[in-house]
Short mmCIF file of C-alpha atoms in Angstrom, two decimals:
data_model
loop_
_atom_site.label_atom_id
_atom_site.label_comp_id
_atom_site.label_asym_id
_atom_site.label_seq_id
_atom_site.Cartn_x
_atom_site.Cartn_y
_atom_site.Cartn_z
CA MET A 1 2.48 -18.03 -50.09
CA ASP A 2 0.27 -16.53 -52.76
CA MET A 3 -3.40 -17.13 -51.85
CA SER A 4 -4.30 -17.05 -55.54
CA HIS A 5 -2.72 -20.50 -55.87
CA ILE A 6 -5.09 -21.97 -53.28
CA PRO A 7 -8.41 -23.15 -54.74
CA ASP A 8 -11.42 -21.42 -53.15
CA LEU A 9 -14.93 -22.68 -53.92
CA ILE A 10 -16.56 -21.33 -50.75
CA THR A 11 -16.16 -17.55 -51.10
CA PRO A 12 -17.78 -17.38 -54.59
CA ALA A 13 -20.73 -19.35 -53.17
CA ILE A 14 -21.54 -16.76 -50.46
CA PRO A 15 -24.18 -14.94 -52.60
CA VAL A 16 -25.86 -18.31 -53.23
CA PHE A 17 -25.90 -18.96 -49.48
CA VAL A 18 -27.60 -15.62 -48.81
CA ILE A 19 -30.22 -16.06 -51.54
CA THR A 20 -31.09 -19.62 -50.55
CA VAL A 21 -31.35 -18.75 -46.83
CA ILE A 22 -33.90 -16.06 -47.70
CA ALA A 23 -35.78 -18.35 -50.08
CA GLU A 24 -35.92 -21.13 -47.48
CA ALA A 25 -37.18 -18.71 -44.81
CA LEU A 26 -40.05 -17.67 -47.08
CA TRP A 27 -40.82 -21.30 -47.88
CA VAL A 28 -40.78 -22.29 -44.22
CA LYS A 29 -43.05 -19.38 -43.34
CA ARG A 30 -45.56 -20.68 -45.86
CA LEU A 31 -45.28 -24.23 -44.53
CA ARG A 32 -45.83 -23.07 -40.94
CA ALA A 33 -49.02 -21.34 -42.01
CA GLU A 34 -50.42 -24.69 -43.11
CA ALA A 35 -52.29 -26.84 -40.63
CA GLY A 36 -50.18 -29.60 -39.14
CA ALA A 37 -46.80 -28.21 -40.22
CA THR A 38 -44.05 -29.27 -37.80
CA VAL A 39 -41.03 -27.35 -39.10
CA LYS A 40 -39.12 -25.38 -36.49
CA GLY A 41 -38.62 -22.34 -38.67
CA HIS A 42 -36.34 -19.34 -38.16
CA THR A 43 -35.88 -16.51 -35.70
CA TRP A 44 -34.02 -13.31 -36.47
CA LYS A 45 -31.68 -13.60 -33.49
CA ASP A 46 -30.72 -17.19 -34.23
CA THR A 47 -30.25 -16.62 -37.95
CA LEU A 48 -28.15 -13.50 -37.40
CA ALA A 49 -26.01 -15.40 -34.89
CA SER A 50 -25.45 -18.16 -37.44
CA LEU A 51 -24.56 -15.66 -40.16
CA SER A 52 -22.17 -13.89 -37.79
CA MET A 53 -20.48 -17.18 -36.99
CA GLY A 54 -20.19 -17.88 -40.72
CA LEU A 55 -18.60 -14.51 -41.47
CA GLY A 56 -16.18 -14.93 -38.57
CA SER A 57 -15.25 -18.39 -39.83
CA VAL A 58 -14.52 -17.01 -43.29
CA ALA A 59 -12.34 -14.27 -41.78
CA VAL A 60 -10.36 -16.78 -39.69
CA GLY A 61 -10.15 -19.11 -42.67
CA VAL A 62 -8.32 -16.54 -44.80
CA GLY A 63 -5.21 -16.99 -42.72
CA TRP A 64 -5.71 -20.60 -41.66
CA LYS A 65 -6.10 -21.84 -45.25
CA VAL A 66 -2.58 -20.59 -45.99
CA VAL A 67 -1.17 -22.49 -43.01
CA ALA A 68 -3.12 -25.68 -43.77
CA PHE A 69 -2.24 -25.58 -47.46
CA ALA A 70 1.44 -25.07 -46.64
CA GLY A 71 1.30 -28.06 -44.30
CA TYR A 72 -0.21 -30.32 -46.95
CA ALA A 73 2.32 -29.03 -49.49
CA GLY A 74 5.23 -29.80 -47.18
CA LEU A 75 4.04 -33.37 -46.61
CA TYR A 76 3.28 -33.82 -50.30
CA HIS A 77 6.86 -32.92 -51.19
CA LEU A 78 8.23 -35.26 -48.54
CA THR A 79 6.41 -38.38 -49.74
CA PRO A 80 7.65 -40.27 -52.82
CA LEU A 81 4.06 -41.21 -53.74
CA ARG A 82 2.19 -39.43 -56.52
CA MET A 83 -1.46 -40.07 -57.31
CA GLY A 84 -1.60 -37.78 -60.31
CA SER A 85 -4.66 -35.75 -61.28
CA GLY A 86 -6.51 -38.07 -63.66
CA LEU A 87 -10.10 -39.24 -63.35
CA LEU A 88 -9.20 -42.33 -61.32
CA ALA A 89 -7.24 -40.22 -58.84
CA TRP A 90 -10.23 -37.90 -58.35
CA VAL A 91 -12.61 -40.82 -57.84
CA LEU A 92 -10.26 -42.35 -55.26
CA LEU A 93 -9.85 -38.96 -53.57
CA PHE A 94 -13.63 -38.56 -53.38
CA PHE A 95 -13.97 -41.71 -51.28
CA LEU A 96 -10.82 -41.23 -49.19
CA GLU A 97 -11.53 -37.59 -48.39
CA ASP A 98 -15.06 -38.53 -47.34
CA LEU A 99 -13.61 -41.20 -45.04
CA CYS A 100 -11.21 -38.61 -43.59
CA TYR A 101 -14.20 -36.35 -42.96
CA TYR A 102 -16.01 -39.17 -41.15
CA ALA A 103 -12.97 -39.67 -38.87
CA PHE A 104 -12.67 -35.92 -38.30
CA HIS A 105 -16.37 -35.58 -37.50
CA ARG A 106 -16.54 -38.59 -35.19
CA VAL A 107 -13.50 -37.58 -33.14
CA HIS A 108 -14.85 -34.03 -32.88
CA HIS A 109 -17.93 -35.46 -31.18
CA GLU A 110 -16.23 -38.04 -28.99
CA SER A 111 -13.31 -36.04 -27.54
CA ARG A 112 -14.01 -32.83 -25.64
CA PHE A 113 -10.89 -31.02 -26.88
CA PHE A 114 -12.10 -31.40 -30.47
CA TRP A 115 -15.75 -30.92 -29.51
CA ALA A 116 -14.89 -27.45 -28.21
CA SER A 117 -14.28 -26.44 -31.81
CA HIS A 118 -17.20 -28.31 -33.35
CA VAL A 119 -19.88 -27.59 -30.73
CA VAL A 120 -20.40 -24.20 -32.38
CA HIS A 121 -22.09 -25.90 -35.33
CA HIS A 122 -24.56 -27.68 -33.03
CA SER A 123 -25.38 -24.73 -30.79
CA SER A 124 -28.51 -23.58 -32.63
CA GLN A 125 -31.91 -24.85 -31.51
CA HIS A 126 -33.12 -24.37 -35.08
CA TYR A 127 -32.31 -26.35 -38.20
CA ASN A 128 -32.20 -24.52 -41.49
CA LEU A 129 -29.73 -23.40 -44.13
CA SER A 130 -28.40 -20.65 -41.89
CA THR A 131 -27.41 -23.37 -39.39
CA ALA A 132 -25.03 -24.75 -42.01
CA LEU A 133 -23.17 -21.43 -41.91
CA ARG A 134 -22.70 -21.55 -38.12
CA GLN A 135 -19.07 -22.61 -38.29
CA THR A 136 -16.13 -22.69 -35.90
CA TRP A 137 -13.64 -19.88 -35.35
CA THR A 138 -11.02 -22.43 -34.23
CA PRO A 139 -10.60 -24.74 -37.24
CA MET A 140 -7.04 -25.73 -36.27
CA THR A 141 -8.20 -28.98 -34.65
CA GLY A 142 -9.18 -30.49 -38.00
CA TRP A 143 -6.03 -30.29 -40.13
CA VAL A 144 -4.44 -33.56 -39.01
CA PHE A 145 -7.34 -35.71 -40.24
CA TRP A 146 -6.51 -34.98 -43.89
CA VAL A 147 -2.75 -35.49 -43.51
CA PRO A 148 -2.95 -39.09 -44.86
CA LEU A 149 -4.16 -37.75 -48.21
CA ALA A 150 -1.02 -35.64 -48.64
CA LEU A 151 1.19 -38.54 -47.57
CA LEU A 152 -0.54 -40.79 -50.12
CA GLY A 153 0.49 -38.37 -52.86
CA PHE A 154 -2.62 -36.29 -53.50
CA SER A 155 -1.66 -32.71 -54.31
CA PRO A 156 -2.65 -29.94 -51.86
CA GLU A 157 -4.78 -28.34 -54.57
CA MET A 158 -6.78 -31.54 -54.97
CA ILE A 159 -7.20 -31.98 -51.21
CA VAL A 160 -8.56 -28.51 -50.49
CA THR A 161 -10.78 -28.65 -53.59
CA GLN A 162 -12.39 -31.90 -52.46
CA GLN A 163 -12.77 -30.54 -48.93
CA ALA A 164 -14.68 -27.60 -50.39
CA VAL A 165 -16.86 -29.91 -52.50
CA SER A 166 -17.77 -31.81 -49.33
CA LEU A 167 -18.67 -28.60 -47.47
CA LEU A 168 -20.78 -27.36 -50.36
CA TYR A 169 -22.63 -30.66 -50.49
CA GLN A 170 -23.36 -30.52 -46.78
CA TYR A 171 -24.87 -27.05 -47.03
CA TRP A 172 -28.16 -28.07 -48.64
CA ILE A 173 -28.89 -30.93 -46.22
CA HIS A 174 -29.42 -28.46 -43.37
CA THR A 175 -33.14 -28.08 -43.97
CA GLU A 176 -36.50 -29.32 -42.72
CA VAL A 177 -38.37 -28.64 -45.94
CA ILE A 178 -37.10 -31.83 -47.61
CA HIS A 179 -38.59 -34.83 -45.86
CA ARG A 180 -37.28 -38.01 -47.51
CA LEU A 181 -35.50 -38.72 -50.79
CA PRO A 182 -35.82 -41.94 -52.84
CA ARG A 183 -34.68 -45.00 -50.89
CA PRO A 184 -31.46 -45.65 -52.90
CA VAL A 185 -30.38 -42.05 -52.26
CA GLU A 186 -31.16 -42.34 -48.56
CA TRP A 187 -29.17 -45.58 -48.36
CA LEU A 188 -26.04 -44.23 -50.04
CA PHE A 189 -25.86 -40.49 -49.36
CA ASN A 190 -26.09 -38.15 -46.41
CA THR A 191 -29.49 -36.50 -46.69
CA PRO A 192 -31.54 -33.89 -44.81
CA SER A 193 -33.25 -36.69 -42.91
CA HIS A 194 -29.98 -38.29 -41.78
CA HIS A 195 -28.44 -34.96 -40.85
CA ARG A 196 -31.50 -33.76 -38.94
CA ALA A 197 -30.98 -36.76 -36.68
CA HIS A 198 -27.31 -35.84 -36.30
CA HIS A 199 -28.21 -32.32 -35.15
CA ALA A 200 -30.78 -33.54 -32.63
CA SER A 201 -30.28 -33.77 -28.88
CA ASN A 202 -32.69 -36.69 -28.49
CA ALA A 203 -30.96 -39.56 -26.67
CA VAL A 204 -31.55 -41.93 -29.58
CA TYR A 205 -29.65 -39.65 -31.97
CA LEU A 206 -26.59 -38.70 -29.91
CA ASP A 207 -23.22 -39.47 -31.54
CA THR A 208 -24.64 -40.81 -34.79
CA ASN A 209 -24.63 -40.00 -38.53
CA TYR A 210 -21.17 -38.47 -38.88
CA ALA A 211 -21.25 -38.65 -42.68
CA GLY A 212 -20.04 -35.93 -45.00
CA ILE A 213 -21.35 -36.94 -48.41
CA LEU A 214 -21.74 -40.72 -48.12
CA ILE A 215 -23.74 -42.29 -45.30
CA ILE A 216 -22.07 -45.65 -46.02
CA TRP A 217 -19.32 -45.00 -43.43
CA ASP A 218 -21.90 -44.77 -40.66
CA ARG A 219 -23.52 -47.98 -41.87
CA LEU A 220 -20.12 -49.73 -41.97
CA PHE A 221 -18.90 -48.51 -38.57
CA GLY A 222 -22.16 -48.87 -36.66
CA THR A 223 -22.95 -45.18 -36.11
CA PHE A 224 -26.02 -44.89 -38.34
CA THR A 225 -29.42 -44.03 -36.88
CA PRO A 226 -32.46 -43.29 -39.06
CA GLU A 227 -34.76 -40.38 -38.31
CA VAL A 228 -37.44 -42.19 -36.30
CA GLU A 229 -38.78 -39.50 -33.99
CA ARG A 230 -39.09 -35.75 -34.29
CA PRO A 231 -35.66 -34.20 -33.65
CA VAL A 232 -35.15 -31.68 -30.88
CA TYR A 233 -32.32 -29.52 -32.15
CA GLY A 234 -29.46 -28.10 -30.15
CA LEU A 235 -27.28 -29.29 -27.29
CA THR A 236 -28.15 -31.41 -24.28
CA LYS A 237 -27.46 -28.20 -22.32
CA ASN A 238 -28.34 -25.30 -24.58
CA LEU A 239 -26.76 -21.87 -24.59
CA SER A 240 -28.80 -18.87 -23.53
CA THR A 241 -26.94 -16.39 -25.72
CA TYR A 242 -26.76 -15.21 -29.31
CA ASN A 243 -23.40 -13.49 -28.73
CA PRO A 244 -21.06 -14.85 -31.44
CA VAL A 245 -17.96 -14.57 -29.24
CA ARG A 246 -19.55 -16.60 -26.45
CA ILE A 247 -20.86 -19.15 -28.94
CA ALA A 248 -17.38 -19.49 -30.45
CA PHE A 249 -15.43 -19.92 -27.21
CA HIS A 250 -17.83 -21.07 -24.49
CA GLU A 251 -16.66 -24.70 -24.48
CA TRP A 252 -12.98 -23.75 -24.49
CA ALA A 253 -13.68 -21.64 -21.39
CA ALA A 254 -15.59 -24.51 -19.77
CA ILE A 255 -12.67 -26.89 -20.40
CA ALA A 256 -10.26 -24.41 -18.79
CA ARG A 257 -12.48 -24.12 -15.71
CA ASP A 258 -12.86 -27.89 -15.33
CA ALA A 259 -9.17 -28.60 -15.92
CA ALA A 260 -8.27 -26.06 -13.21
CA ARG A 261 -10.27 -27.95 -10.59
CA PRO A 262 -8.27 -29.61 -7.80
CA GLY A 263 -7.50 -33.21 -8.64
CA PRO A 264 -4.96 -35.59 -10.12
CA LEU A 265 -3.46 -35.11 -13.57
CA SER A 266 -5.58 -37.96 -14.93
CA GLN A 267 -8.71 -36.05 -13.95
CA ARG A 268 -7.50 -32.85 -15.61
CA LEU A 269 -6.61 -34.72 -18.81
CA GLY A 270 -9.97 -36.47 -18.69
CA TYR A 271 -11.79 -33.14 -18.65
CA ILE A 272 -9.79 -32.06 -21.69
CA PHE A 273 -9.64 -35.12 -23.91
CA ARG A 274 -12.28 -37.64 -22.90
CA ASN A 275 -15.91 -37.70 -24.04
CA PRO A 276 -17.64 -34.32 -23.60
CA ALA A 277 -20.05 -35.93 -21.12
CA TRP A 278 -17.26 -37.49 -19.03
CA LYS A 279 -17.12 -36.80 -15.31
CA PRO A 280 -14.65 -38.20 -12.76
CA LYS A 281 -15.95 -41.00 -10.57
CA ALA A 282 -17.55 -39.70 -7.42
CA ALA A 283 -15.86 -40.57 -4.16
CA GLN A 284 -17.05 -43.88 -2.82
CA ALA A 285 -19.73 -43.40 -0.20
CA PRO A 286 -18.83 -45.02 3.11
CA GLU A 287 -20.45 -48.37 3.70
CA ALA A 288 -23.49 -48.29 5.93
CA PRO A 289 -22.83 -49.81 9.37
CA PRO A 290 -24.36 -53.23 10.01
CA PRO A 291 -27.74 -53.16 11.76
CA SER A 292 -27.64 -53.32 15.54
CA VAL A 293 -28.68 -56.46 17.37
CA GLU A 294 -31.73 -54.68 18.69
CA ALA A 295 -32.76 -53.58 15.22
CA ALA A 296 -32.34 -57.09 13.95
CA GLN A 297 -34.75 -58.55 16.51
CA PRO A 298 -38.32 -59.14 15.31
CA SER A 299 -41.01 -56.98 16.81
CA PRO A 300 -42.98 -58.64 19.58
#
Protein backbone atom coordinates (compact mmCIF):
# COMPACT_ATOMS: atom_id res chain seq x y z
CA MET A 1 0.00 0.00 0.00
CA ASP A 2 1.28 3.44 -0.90
CA MET A 3 1.89 5.44 2.30
CA SER A 4 1.25 8.66 0.39
CA HIS A 5 -2.45 7.77 0.39
CA ILE A 6 -2.55 7.68 4.19
CA PRO A 7 -3.18 11.09 5.79
CA ASP A 8 -0.38 12.13 8.18
CA LEU A 9 -0.85 15.19 10.39
CA ILE A 10 1.63 14.15 13.09
CA THR A 11 4.96 14.09 11.22
CA PRO A 12 4.64 17.68 9.87
CA ALA A 13 3.92 18.82 13.45
CA ILE A 14 7.24 17.50 14.85
CA PRO A 15 9.06 20.87 14.46
CA VAL A 16 6.20 22.53 16.35
CA PHE A 17 6.56 19.96 19.13
CA VAL A 18 10.27 20.69 19.46
CA ILE A 19 9.84 24.48 19.49
CA THR A 20 7.00 24.43 22.00
CA VAL A 21 8.83 22.02 24.35
CA ILE A 22 11.77 24.44 24.44
CA ALA A 23 9.50 27.46 24.90
CA GLU A 24 7.61 25.77 27.74
CA ALA A 25 10.89 24.80 29.47
CA LEU A 26 12.00 28.44 29.43
CA TRP A 27 8.61 29.56 30.71
CA VAL A 28 8.62 26.99 33.49
CA LYS A 29 12.14 27.99 34.50
CA ARG A 30 10.92 31.56 34.90
CA LEU A 31 7.89 30.45 36.91
CA ARG A 32 10.02 28.34 39.24
CA ALA A 33 12.18 31.36 39.96
CA GLU A 34 9.14 33.15 41.35
CA ALA A 35 8.25 32.77 45.01
CA GLY A 36 5.52 30.23 45.64
CA ALA A 37 5.67 28.56 42.22
CA THR A 38 4.60 24.90 42.44
CA VAL A 39 5.29 23.63 38.92
CA LYS A 40 7.30 20.43 38.72
CA GLY A 41 9.45 21.57 35.83
CA HIS A 42 11.79 19.57 33.61
CA THR A 43 14.94 17.51 33.93
CA TRP A 44 17.25 16.70 31.05
CA LYS A 45 17.15 12.94 31.63
CA ASP A 46 13.37 12.79 31.82
CA THR A 47 12.82 15.03 28.82
CA LEU A 48 15.33 13.13 26.70
CA ALA A 49 13.66 9.86 27.68
CA SER A 50 10.28 11.25 26.61
CA LEU A 51 11.68 12.49 23.31
CA SER A 52 13.34 9.11 22.70
CA MET A 53 10.05 7.36 23.33
CA GLY A 54 8.36 9.75 20.91
CA LEU A 55 10.89 9.11 18.15
CA GLY A 56 10.63 5.36 18.68
CA SER A 57 6.85 5.59 18.49
CA VAL A 58 7.06 7.46 15.20
CA ALA A 59 9.43 4.83 13.80
CA VAL A 60 7.13 1.97 14.83
CA GLY A 61 4.14 3.91 13.55
CA VAL A 62 5.52 4.06 10.00
CA GLY A 63 4.83 0.38 9.54
CA TRP A 64 1.87 0.03 11.88
CA LYS A 65 -0.10 2.81 10.19
CA VAL A 66 -0.04 0.80 6.95
CA VAL A 67 -1.40 -2.28 8.73
CA ALA A 68 -4.06 -0.34 10.64
CA PHE A 69 -5.15 1.60 7.56
CA ALA A 70 -5.40 -1.61 5.55
CA GLY A 71 -7.56 -3.13 8.28
CA TYR A 72 -9.96 -0.19 8.30
CA ALA A 73 -10.05 -0.24 4.50
CA GLY A 74 -10.92 -3.94 4.45
CA LEU A 75 -13.80 -3.46 6.89
CA TYR A 76 -14.97 -0.34 5.07
CA HIS A 77 -15.27 -2.29 1.83
CA LEU A 78 -17.13 -5.11 3.57
CA THR A 79 -19.87 -2.96 5.07
CA PRO A 80 -22.75 -1.69 2.90
CA LEU A 81 -22.94 1.53 4.94
CA ARG A 82 -21.52 4.79 3.65
CA MET A 83 -21.38 7.97 5.71
CA GLY A 84 -19.99 10.15 2.97
CA SER A 85 -17.56 13.01 3.56
CA GLY A 86 -19.86 16.00 4.00
CA LEU A 87 -19.95 18.38 6.96
CA LEU A 88 -22.54 16.33 8.86
CA ALA A 89 -20.43 13.18 8.48
CA TRP A 90 -17.38 14.98 9.90
CA VAL A 91 -19.37 16.35 12.85
CA LEU A 92 -20.72 12.87 13.61
CA LEU A 93 -17.24 11.38 13.25
CA PHE A 94 -15.85 13.96 15.68
CA PHE A 95 -18.16 12.76 18.45
CA LEU A 96 -17.98 9.04 17.63
CA GLU A 97 -14.20 8.98 17.31
CA ASP A 98 -13.91 10.78 20.64
CA LEU A 99 -16.17 8.15 22.21
CA CYS A 100 -13.99 5.41 20.69
CA TYR A 101 -10.96 7.10 22.23
CA TYR A 102 -12.66 7.15 25.63
CA ALA A 103 -13.32 3.39 25.38
CA PHE A 104 -9.75 2.76 24.20
CA HIS A 105 -8.29 4.85 27.01
CA ARG A 106 -10.46 3.39 29.76
CA VAL A 107 -9.77 -0.23 28.80
CA HIS A 108 -6.04 0.54 28.57
CA HIS A 109 -6.15 1.57 32.21
CA GLU A 110 -8.43 -1.15 33.51
CA SER A 111 -6.93 -4.27 31.87
CA ARG A 112 -3.28 -5.11 32.43
CA PHE A 113 -2.71 -6.50 28.92
CA PHE A 114 -3.68 -3.13 27.44
CA TRP A 115 -2.05 -1.17 30.28
CA ALA A 116 1.30 -2.71 29.33
CA SER A 117 1.16 -0.65 26.15
CA HIS A 118 -0.24 2.53 27.69
CA VAL A 119 1.80 2.62 30.92
CA VAL A 120 4.66 4.13 28.92
CA HIS A 121 2.76 7.40 28.66
CA HIS A 122 2.32 7.58 32.44
CA SER A 123 5.85 6.60 33.41
CA SER A 124 7.25 10.12 33.78
CA GLN A 125 7.23 11.78 37.19
CA HIS A 126 7.07 15.14 35.41
CA TYR A 127 4.22 16.74 33.52
CA ASN A 128 5.04 18.94 30.57
CA LEU A 129 4.78 19.01 26.80
CA SER A 130 7.58 16.47 26.44
CA THR A 131 5.43 14.03 28.46
CA ALA A 132 2.86 14.16 25.67
CA LEU A 133 5.50 12.74 23.33
CA ARG A 134 6.25 9.76 25.61
CA GLN A 135 4.29 7.27 23.52
CA THR A 136 4.08 3.51 23.25
CA TRP A 137 6.20 1.32 20.99
CA THR A 138 3.44 -1.33 20.97
CA PRO A 139 0.40 0.48 19.51
CA MET A 140 -1.18 -2.74 18.22
CA THR A 141 -3.50 -3.03 21.24
CA GLY A 142 -5.52 0.02 20.17
CA TRP A 143 -6.68 -0.76 16.64
CA VAL A 144 -9.85 -2.67 17.54
CA PHE A 145 -11.42 0.28 19.37
CA TRP A 146 -11.89 2.23 16.12
CA VAL A 147 -13.24 -0.74 14.13
CA PRO A 148 -16.89 0.36 14.67
CA LEU A 149 -16.19 3.56 12.72
CA ALA A 150 -15.14 1.60 9.63
CA LEU A 151 -18.14 -0.72 9.97
CA LEU A 152 -20.44 2.31 10.19
CA GLY A 153 -19.16 3.47 6.81
CA PHE A 154 -16.58 6.13 7.64
CA SER A 155 -13.70 5.99 5.19
CA PRO A 156 -10.24 4.97 6.46
CA GLU A 157 -8.89 8.39 5.44
CA MET A 158 -11.47 10.12 7.63
CA ILE A 159 -10.81 7.80 10.58
CA VAL A 160 -7.04 8.26 10.68
CA THR A 161 -7.40 12.01 10.10
CA GLN A 162 -9.72 12.40 13.07
CA GLN A 163 -7.46 10.21 15.19
CA ALA A 164 -4.60 12.58 14.38
CA VAL A 165 -6.74 15.62 15.22
CA SER A 166 -7.45 14.08 18.62
CA LEU A 167 -3.76 13.41 19.29
CA LEU A 168 -2.80 16.93 18.27
CA TYR A 169 -5.44 18.38 20.57
CA GLN A 170 -4.16 16.31 23.49
CA TYR A 171 -0.61 17.56 23.03
CA TRP A 172 -1.13 21.04 24.45
CA ILE A 173 -2.99 19.89 27.59
CA HIS A 174 0.18 18.27 28.94
CA THR A 175 1.33 21.36 30.81
CA GLU A 176 1.36 22.90 34.27
CA VAL A 177 1.65 26.49 33.08
CA ILE A 178 -2.08 26.76 32.29
CA HIS A 179 -4.05 26.62 35.52
CA ARG A 180 -7.77 26.85 34.72
CA LEU A 181 -9.73 27.86 31.63
CA PRO A 182 -13.18 29.53 31.64
CA ARG A 183 -15.82 27.37 33.31
CA PRO A 184 -17.77 26.46 30.12
CA VAL A 185 -14.53 25.23 28.54
CA GLU A 186 -13.64 23.21 31.63
CA TRP A 187 -17.12 21.66 31.66
CA LEU A 188 -17.09 20.57 28.01
CA PHE A 189 -13.48 19.95 26.99
CA ASN A 190 -10.48 18.05 28.27
CA THR A 191 -8.15 20.68 29.69
CA PRO A 192 -4.71 20.83 31.32
CA SER A 193 -6.39 20.74 34.72
CA HIS A 194 -8.43 17.62 33.94
CA HIS A 195 -5.48 15.85 32.36
CA ARG A 196 -3.09 16.71 35.19
CA ALA A 197 -5.44 14.78 37.45
CA HIS A 198 -5.42 11.88 35.00
CA HIS A 199 -1.61 11.71 35.07
CA ALA A 200 -1.45 11.80 38.86
CA SER A 201 -0.82 8.83 41.14
CA ASN A 202 -2.83 10.30 44.02
CA ALA A 203 -5.47 7.81 45.16
CA VAL A 204 -8.28 10.27 44.45
CA TYR A 205 -7.26 10.56 40.80
CA LEU A 206 -6.62 6.92 39.85
CA ASP A 207 -8.62 5.65 36.85
CA THR A 208 -10.35 8.94 36.08
CA ASN A 209 -10.56 11.53 33.28
CA TYR A 210 -10.11 9.27 30.24
CA ALA A 211 -11.23 11.98 27.81
CA GLY A 212 -9.60 12.71 24.49
CA ILE A 213 -11.08 16.04 23.42
CA LEU A 214 -14.43 16.13 25.24
CA ILE A 215 -14.66 15.61 28.99
CA ILE A 216 -18.40 14.93 28.65
CA TRP A 217 -17.83 11.15 28.36
CA ASP A 218 -16.25 11.07 31.81
CA ARG A 219 -19.13 13.09 33.21
CA LEU A 220 -21.66 10.73 31.57
CA PHE A 221 -19.96 7.49 32.62
CA GLY A 222 -18.97 8.50 36.14
CA THR A 223 -15.19 8.66 35.69
CA PHE A 224 -14.71 12.41 36.08
CA THR A 225 -12.66 13.84 38.94
CA PRO A 226 -11.76 17.53 39.19
CA GLU A 227 -8.26 18.65 40.12
CA VAL A 228 -8.74 19.18 43.86
CA GLU A 229 -5.30 18.52 45.30
CA ARG A 230 -1.81 18.93 43.94
CA PRO A 231 -1.07 16.02 41.58
CA VAL A 232 1.85 13.71 42.19
CA TYR A 233 2.82 12.55 38.72
CA GLY A 234 3.93 9.10 37.70
CA LEU A 235 2.99 5.55 38.63
CA THR A 236 2.01 4.09 41.98
CA LYS A 237 5.33 2.21 41.69
CA ASN A 238 7.67 4.40 39.69
CA LEU A 239 10.47 3.26 37.41
CA SER A 240 14.06 3.97 38.36
CA THR A 241 15.33 4.14 34.79
CA TYR A 242 15.46 6.50 31.84
CA ASN A 243 16.35 3.69 29.43
CA PRO A 244 13.79 3.90 26.59
CA VAL A 245 13.83 0.14 25.95
CA ARG A 246 13.06 -0.65 29.59
CA ILE A 247 10.37 2.04 29.69
CA ALA A 248 8.78 0.59 26.55
CA PHE A 249 8.71 -3.06 27.62
CA HIS A 250 8.95 -3.23 31.41
CA GLU A 251 5.28 -4.05 31.98
CA TRP A 252 5.21 -6.70 29.25
CA ALA A 253 8.16 -8.36 31.01
CA ALA A 254 6.39 -8.11 34.37
CA ILE A 255 3.26 -9.75 32.92
CA ALA A 256 5.36 -12.61 31.54
CA ARG A 257 7.00 -13.16 34.94
CA ASP A 258 3.69 -13.14 36.80
CA ALA A 259 1.92 -15.37 34.27
CA ALA A 260 4.76 -17.92 34.59
CA ARG A 261 4.19 -18.30 38.33
CA PRO A 262 2.84 -21.67 39.50
CA GLY A 263 -0.92 -21.62 39.75
CA PRO A 264 -4.17 -22.40 37.97
CA LEU A 265 -5.00 -21.08 34.52
CA SER A 266 -7.47 -18.59 36.02
CA GLN A 267 -4.63 -17.04 38.00
CA ARG A 268 -2.39 -16.77 34.94
CA LEU A 269 -5.18 -15.16 32.91
CA GLY A 270 -5.92 -12.83 35.80
CA TYR A 271 -2.33 -11.57 35.79
CA ILE A 272 -2.62 -10.89 32.07
CA PHE A 273 -6.09 -9.44 31.59
CA ARG A 274 -7.50 -8.23 34.90
CA ASN A 275 -6.91 -4.84 36.51
CA PRO A 276 -3.21 -3.92 36.69
CA ALA A 277 -3.45 -3.90 40.50
CA TRP A 278 -5.09 -7.36 40.66
CA LYS A 279 -3.52 -10.05 42.81
CA PRO A 280 -4.81 -13.59 43.43
CA LYS A 281 -6.53 -14.17 46.75
CA ALA A 282 -4.09 -15.22 49.43
CA ALA A 283 -4.49 -18.69 50.83
CA GLN A 284 -6.92 -18.75 53.70
CA ALA A 285 -5.12 -18.66 57.02
CA PRO A 286 -6.01 -21.61 59.24
CA GLU A 287 -8.56 -20.83 61.90
CA ALA A 288 -7.14 -20.20 65.33
CA PRO A 289 -7.84 -23.06 67.77
CA PRO A 290 -10.47 -22.40 70.42
CA PRO A 291 -9.09 -21.19 73.76
CA SER A 292 -8.29 -23.89 76.29
CA VAL A 293 -10.48 -24.41 79.33
CA GLU A 294 -7.70 -23.15 81.54
CA ALA A 295 -7.30 -20.00 79.48
CA ALA A 296 -11.01 -19.39 79.64
CA GLN A 297 -11.10 -19.44 83.44
CA PRO A 298 -11.04 -16.04 85.16
CA SER A 299 -7.95 -15.17 87.13
CA PRO A 300 -8.28 -15.67 90.86
